[in-house]
PDB file of C-alpha atoms in Angstrom:
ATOM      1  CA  UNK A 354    -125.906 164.863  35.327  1.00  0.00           C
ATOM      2  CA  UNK A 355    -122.881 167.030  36.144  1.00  0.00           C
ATOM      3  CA  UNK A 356    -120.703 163.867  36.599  1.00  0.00           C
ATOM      4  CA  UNK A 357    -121.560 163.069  33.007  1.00  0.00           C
ATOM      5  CA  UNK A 358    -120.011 166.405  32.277  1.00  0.00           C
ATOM      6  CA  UNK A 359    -117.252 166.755  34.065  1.00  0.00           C
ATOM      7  CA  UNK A 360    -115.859 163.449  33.532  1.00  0.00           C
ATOM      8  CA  UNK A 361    -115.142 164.237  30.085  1.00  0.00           C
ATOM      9  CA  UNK A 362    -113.887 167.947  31.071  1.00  0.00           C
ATOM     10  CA  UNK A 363    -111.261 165.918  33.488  1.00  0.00           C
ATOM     11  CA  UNK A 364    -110.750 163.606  30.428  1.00  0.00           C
ATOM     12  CA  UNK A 365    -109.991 166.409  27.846  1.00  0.00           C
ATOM     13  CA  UNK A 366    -108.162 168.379  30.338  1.00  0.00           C
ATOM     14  CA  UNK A 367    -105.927 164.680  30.883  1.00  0.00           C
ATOM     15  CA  UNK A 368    -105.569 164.597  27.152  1.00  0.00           C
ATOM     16  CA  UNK A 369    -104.599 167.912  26.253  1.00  0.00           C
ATOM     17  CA  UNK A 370    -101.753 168.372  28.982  1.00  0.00           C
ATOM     18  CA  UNK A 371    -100.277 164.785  27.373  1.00  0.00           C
ATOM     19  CA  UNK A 372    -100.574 166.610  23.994  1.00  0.00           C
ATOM     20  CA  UNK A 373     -98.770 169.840  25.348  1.00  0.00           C
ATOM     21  CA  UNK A 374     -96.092 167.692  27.448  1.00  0.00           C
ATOM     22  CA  UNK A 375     -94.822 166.081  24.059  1.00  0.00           C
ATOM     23  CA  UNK A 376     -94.923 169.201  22.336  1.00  0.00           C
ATOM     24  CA  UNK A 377     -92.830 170.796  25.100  1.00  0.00           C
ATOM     25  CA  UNK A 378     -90.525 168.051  24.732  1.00  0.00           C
ATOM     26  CA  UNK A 379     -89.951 167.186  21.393  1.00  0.00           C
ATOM     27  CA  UNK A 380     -88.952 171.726  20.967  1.00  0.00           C
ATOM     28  CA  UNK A 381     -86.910 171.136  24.275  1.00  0.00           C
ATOM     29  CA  UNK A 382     -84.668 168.176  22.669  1.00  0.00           C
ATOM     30  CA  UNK A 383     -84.715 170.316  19.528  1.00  0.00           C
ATOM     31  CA  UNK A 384     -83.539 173.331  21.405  1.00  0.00           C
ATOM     32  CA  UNK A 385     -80.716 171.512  23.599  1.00  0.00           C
ATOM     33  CA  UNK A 386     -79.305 169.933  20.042  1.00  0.00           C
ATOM     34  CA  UNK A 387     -79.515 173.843  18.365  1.00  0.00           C
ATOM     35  CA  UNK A 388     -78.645 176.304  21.247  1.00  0.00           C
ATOM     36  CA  UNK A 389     -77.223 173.963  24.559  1.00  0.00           C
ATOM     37  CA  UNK A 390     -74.472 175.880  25.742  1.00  0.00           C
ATOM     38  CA  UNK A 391     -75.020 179.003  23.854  1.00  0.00           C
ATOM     39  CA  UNK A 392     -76.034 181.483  26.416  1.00  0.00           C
ATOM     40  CA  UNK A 393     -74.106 182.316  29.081  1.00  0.00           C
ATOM     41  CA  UNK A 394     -74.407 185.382  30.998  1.00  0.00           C
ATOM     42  CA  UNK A 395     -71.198 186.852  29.210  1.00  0.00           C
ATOM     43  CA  UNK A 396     -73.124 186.299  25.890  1.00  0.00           C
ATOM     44  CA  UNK A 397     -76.484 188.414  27.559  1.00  0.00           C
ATOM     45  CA  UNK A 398     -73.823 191.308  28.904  1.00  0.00           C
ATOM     46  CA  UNK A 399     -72.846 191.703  25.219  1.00  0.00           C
ATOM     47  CA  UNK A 400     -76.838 191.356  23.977  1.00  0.00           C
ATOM     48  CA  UNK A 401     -77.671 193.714  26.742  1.00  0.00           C
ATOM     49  CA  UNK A 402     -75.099 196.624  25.791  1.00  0.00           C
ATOM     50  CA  UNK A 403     -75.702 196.233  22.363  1.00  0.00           C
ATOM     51  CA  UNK A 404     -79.960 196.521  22.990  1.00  0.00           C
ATOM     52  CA  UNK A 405     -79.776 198.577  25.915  1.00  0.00           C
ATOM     53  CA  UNK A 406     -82.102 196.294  27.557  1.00  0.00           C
ATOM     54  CA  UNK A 407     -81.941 195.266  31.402  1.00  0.00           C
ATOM     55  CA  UNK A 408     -82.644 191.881  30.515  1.00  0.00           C
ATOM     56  CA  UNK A 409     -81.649 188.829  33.491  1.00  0.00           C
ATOM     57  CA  UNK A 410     -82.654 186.018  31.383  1.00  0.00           C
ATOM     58  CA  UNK A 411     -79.173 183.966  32.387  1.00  0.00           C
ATOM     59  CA  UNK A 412     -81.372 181.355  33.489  1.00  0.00           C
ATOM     60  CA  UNK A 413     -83.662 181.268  30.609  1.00  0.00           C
ATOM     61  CA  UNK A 414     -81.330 178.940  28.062  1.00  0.00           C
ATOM     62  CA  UNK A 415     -81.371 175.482  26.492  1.00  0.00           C
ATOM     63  CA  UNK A 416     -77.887 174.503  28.420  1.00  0.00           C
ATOM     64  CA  UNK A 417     -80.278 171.989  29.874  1.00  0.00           C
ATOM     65  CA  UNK A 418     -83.192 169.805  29.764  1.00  0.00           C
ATOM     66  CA  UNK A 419     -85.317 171.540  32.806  1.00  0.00           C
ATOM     67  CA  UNK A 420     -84.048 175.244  31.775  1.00  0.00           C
ATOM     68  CA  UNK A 421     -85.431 173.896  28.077  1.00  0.00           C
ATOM     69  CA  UNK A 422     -88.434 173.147  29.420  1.00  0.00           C
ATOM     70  CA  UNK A 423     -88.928 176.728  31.620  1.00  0.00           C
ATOM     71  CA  UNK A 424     -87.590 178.222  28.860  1.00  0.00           C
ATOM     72  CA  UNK A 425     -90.238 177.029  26.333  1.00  0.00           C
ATOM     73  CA  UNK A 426     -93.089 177.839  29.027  1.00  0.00           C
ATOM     74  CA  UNK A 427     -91.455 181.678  29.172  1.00  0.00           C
ATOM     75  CA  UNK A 428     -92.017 182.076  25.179  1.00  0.00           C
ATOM     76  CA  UNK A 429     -95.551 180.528  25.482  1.00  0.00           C
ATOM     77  CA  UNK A 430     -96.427 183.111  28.080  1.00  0.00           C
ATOM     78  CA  UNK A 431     -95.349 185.732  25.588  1.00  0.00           C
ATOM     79  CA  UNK A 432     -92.836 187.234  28.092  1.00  0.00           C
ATOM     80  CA  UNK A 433     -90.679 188.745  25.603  1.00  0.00           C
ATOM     81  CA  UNK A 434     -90.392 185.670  23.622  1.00  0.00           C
ATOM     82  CA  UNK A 435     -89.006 187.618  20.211  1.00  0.00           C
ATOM     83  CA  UNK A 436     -85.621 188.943  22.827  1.00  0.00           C
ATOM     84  CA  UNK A 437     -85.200 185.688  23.439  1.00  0.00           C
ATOM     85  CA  UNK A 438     -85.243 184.129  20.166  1.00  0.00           C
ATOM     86  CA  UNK A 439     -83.196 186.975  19.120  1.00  0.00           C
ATOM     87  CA  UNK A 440     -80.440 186.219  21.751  1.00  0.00           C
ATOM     88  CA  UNK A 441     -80.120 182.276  21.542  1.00  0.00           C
ATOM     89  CA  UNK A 442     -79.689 182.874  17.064  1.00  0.00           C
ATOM     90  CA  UNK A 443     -77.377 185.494  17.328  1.00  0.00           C
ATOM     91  CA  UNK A 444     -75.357 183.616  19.965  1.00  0.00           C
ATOM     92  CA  UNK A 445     -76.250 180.127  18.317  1.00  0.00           C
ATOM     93  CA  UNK A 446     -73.233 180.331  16.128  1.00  0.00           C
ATOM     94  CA  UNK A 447     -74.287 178.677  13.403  1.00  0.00           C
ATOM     95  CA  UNK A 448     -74.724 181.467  10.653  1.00  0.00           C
ATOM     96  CA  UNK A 449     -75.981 178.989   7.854  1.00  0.00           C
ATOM     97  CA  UNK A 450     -79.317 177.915  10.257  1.00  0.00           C
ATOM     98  CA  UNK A 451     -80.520 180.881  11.443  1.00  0.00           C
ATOM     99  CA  UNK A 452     -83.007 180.840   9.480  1.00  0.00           C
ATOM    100  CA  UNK A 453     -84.337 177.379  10.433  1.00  0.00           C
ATOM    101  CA  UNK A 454     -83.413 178.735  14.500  1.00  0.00           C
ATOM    102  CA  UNK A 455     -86.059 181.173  13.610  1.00  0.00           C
ATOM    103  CA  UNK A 456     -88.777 179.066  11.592  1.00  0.00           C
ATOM    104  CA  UNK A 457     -88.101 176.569  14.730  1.00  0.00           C
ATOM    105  CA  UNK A 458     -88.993 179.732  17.221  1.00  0.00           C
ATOM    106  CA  UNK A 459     -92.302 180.824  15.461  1.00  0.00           C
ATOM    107  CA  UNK A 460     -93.307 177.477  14.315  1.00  0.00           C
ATOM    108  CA  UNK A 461     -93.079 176.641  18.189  1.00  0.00           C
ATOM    109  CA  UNK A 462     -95.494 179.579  18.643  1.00  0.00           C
ATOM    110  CA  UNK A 463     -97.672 179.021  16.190  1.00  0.00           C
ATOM    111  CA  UNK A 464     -98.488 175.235  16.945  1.00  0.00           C
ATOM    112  CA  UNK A 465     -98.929 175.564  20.395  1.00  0.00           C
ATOM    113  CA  UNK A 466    -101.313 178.299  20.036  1.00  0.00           C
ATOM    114  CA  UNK A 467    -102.868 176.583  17.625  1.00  0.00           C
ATOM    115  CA  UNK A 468    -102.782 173.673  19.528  1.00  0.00           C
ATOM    116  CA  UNK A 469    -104.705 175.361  22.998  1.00  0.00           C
ATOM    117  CA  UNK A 470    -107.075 177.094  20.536  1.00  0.00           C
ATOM    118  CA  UNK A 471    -108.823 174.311  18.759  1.00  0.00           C
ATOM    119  CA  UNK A 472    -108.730 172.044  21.844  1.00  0.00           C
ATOM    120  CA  UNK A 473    -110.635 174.515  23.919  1.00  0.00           C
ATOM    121  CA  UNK A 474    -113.283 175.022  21.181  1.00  0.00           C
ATOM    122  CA  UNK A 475    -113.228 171.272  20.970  1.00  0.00           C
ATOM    123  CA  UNK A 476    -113.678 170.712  24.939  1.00  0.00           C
ATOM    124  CA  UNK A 477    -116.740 173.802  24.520  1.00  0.00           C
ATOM    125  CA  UNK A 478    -118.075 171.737  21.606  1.00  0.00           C
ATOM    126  CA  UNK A 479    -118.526 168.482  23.394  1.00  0.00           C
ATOM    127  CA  UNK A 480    -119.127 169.773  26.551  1.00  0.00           C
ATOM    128  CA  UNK A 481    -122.123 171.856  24.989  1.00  0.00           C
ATOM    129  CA  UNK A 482    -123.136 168.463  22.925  1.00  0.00           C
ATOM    130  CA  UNK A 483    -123.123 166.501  25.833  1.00  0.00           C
ATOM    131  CA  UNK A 484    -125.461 168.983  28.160  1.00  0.00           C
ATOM    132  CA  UNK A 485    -127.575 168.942  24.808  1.00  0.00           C
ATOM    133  CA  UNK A 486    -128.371 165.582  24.642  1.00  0.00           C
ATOM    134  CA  UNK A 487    -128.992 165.298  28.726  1.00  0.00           C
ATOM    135  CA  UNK A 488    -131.207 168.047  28.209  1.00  0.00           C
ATOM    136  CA  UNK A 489    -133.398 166.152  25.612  1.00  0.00           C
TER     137      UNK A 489
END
């Protein structure tokens, strides 16, 4: 009985990394095209005098694929994720999209909360469904 549920726990869990993976990488690719090459740590000196913050985010950046990708993981984990949105607009340089940088940002947010939410109710829901009907 407990291999009938936790095959489909290892099964969901399979699934719903695959789901977060493309996620992560379609908003990395999106975030290499809008802010790659935008933050430097001369651009986080100016963000940090202005904010009077001790921030040491020079790593955290879309300069590259992998730092997109540890970057995305560091605004899922809510570790200051509005700074950091803040810094890579203001130092995007693109004036006209900085509204779309920031509908990008909480969109991100949004979806993949959204996203981990209703597929852990849904693994609950069929893992209780499944222990249901083994029960009967």
């Amino acid at each position: 009985m407990k291999s009938q549920v936790i095959y489909p726990a290892f099964k969901f869990i399979y699934d719903l990394t695959l789901q977060i993976l493309i996620v992560f990488l379609i908003f990395a690719s999106i975030g290499l095209n809008f802010f790659g090459g935008s933050i430097n740590s001369f651009s986080l000196d100016l963000y940090n005098e202005d904010m009077n913050l001790d921030l040491n985010y020079e790593y955290l950046n879309f300069n590259t694929f992998i730092n997109s990708l540890v970057f995305l993981f560091v605004v899922i984990t809510n570790n200051d994720w509005p700074v950091l949105a803040n810094i890579c607009i203001a130092d995007s340089g693109k004036a006209g999209n900085r509204r779309l940088l920031r509908f990008v940002f909480i969109f991100f947010k949004f979806f993949i909360n959204y996203l981990l939410l209703n597929s852990i109710l849904a693994f609950l829901m069929e893992i209780l469904h499944v222990y249901q009907k083994k029960k009967q």
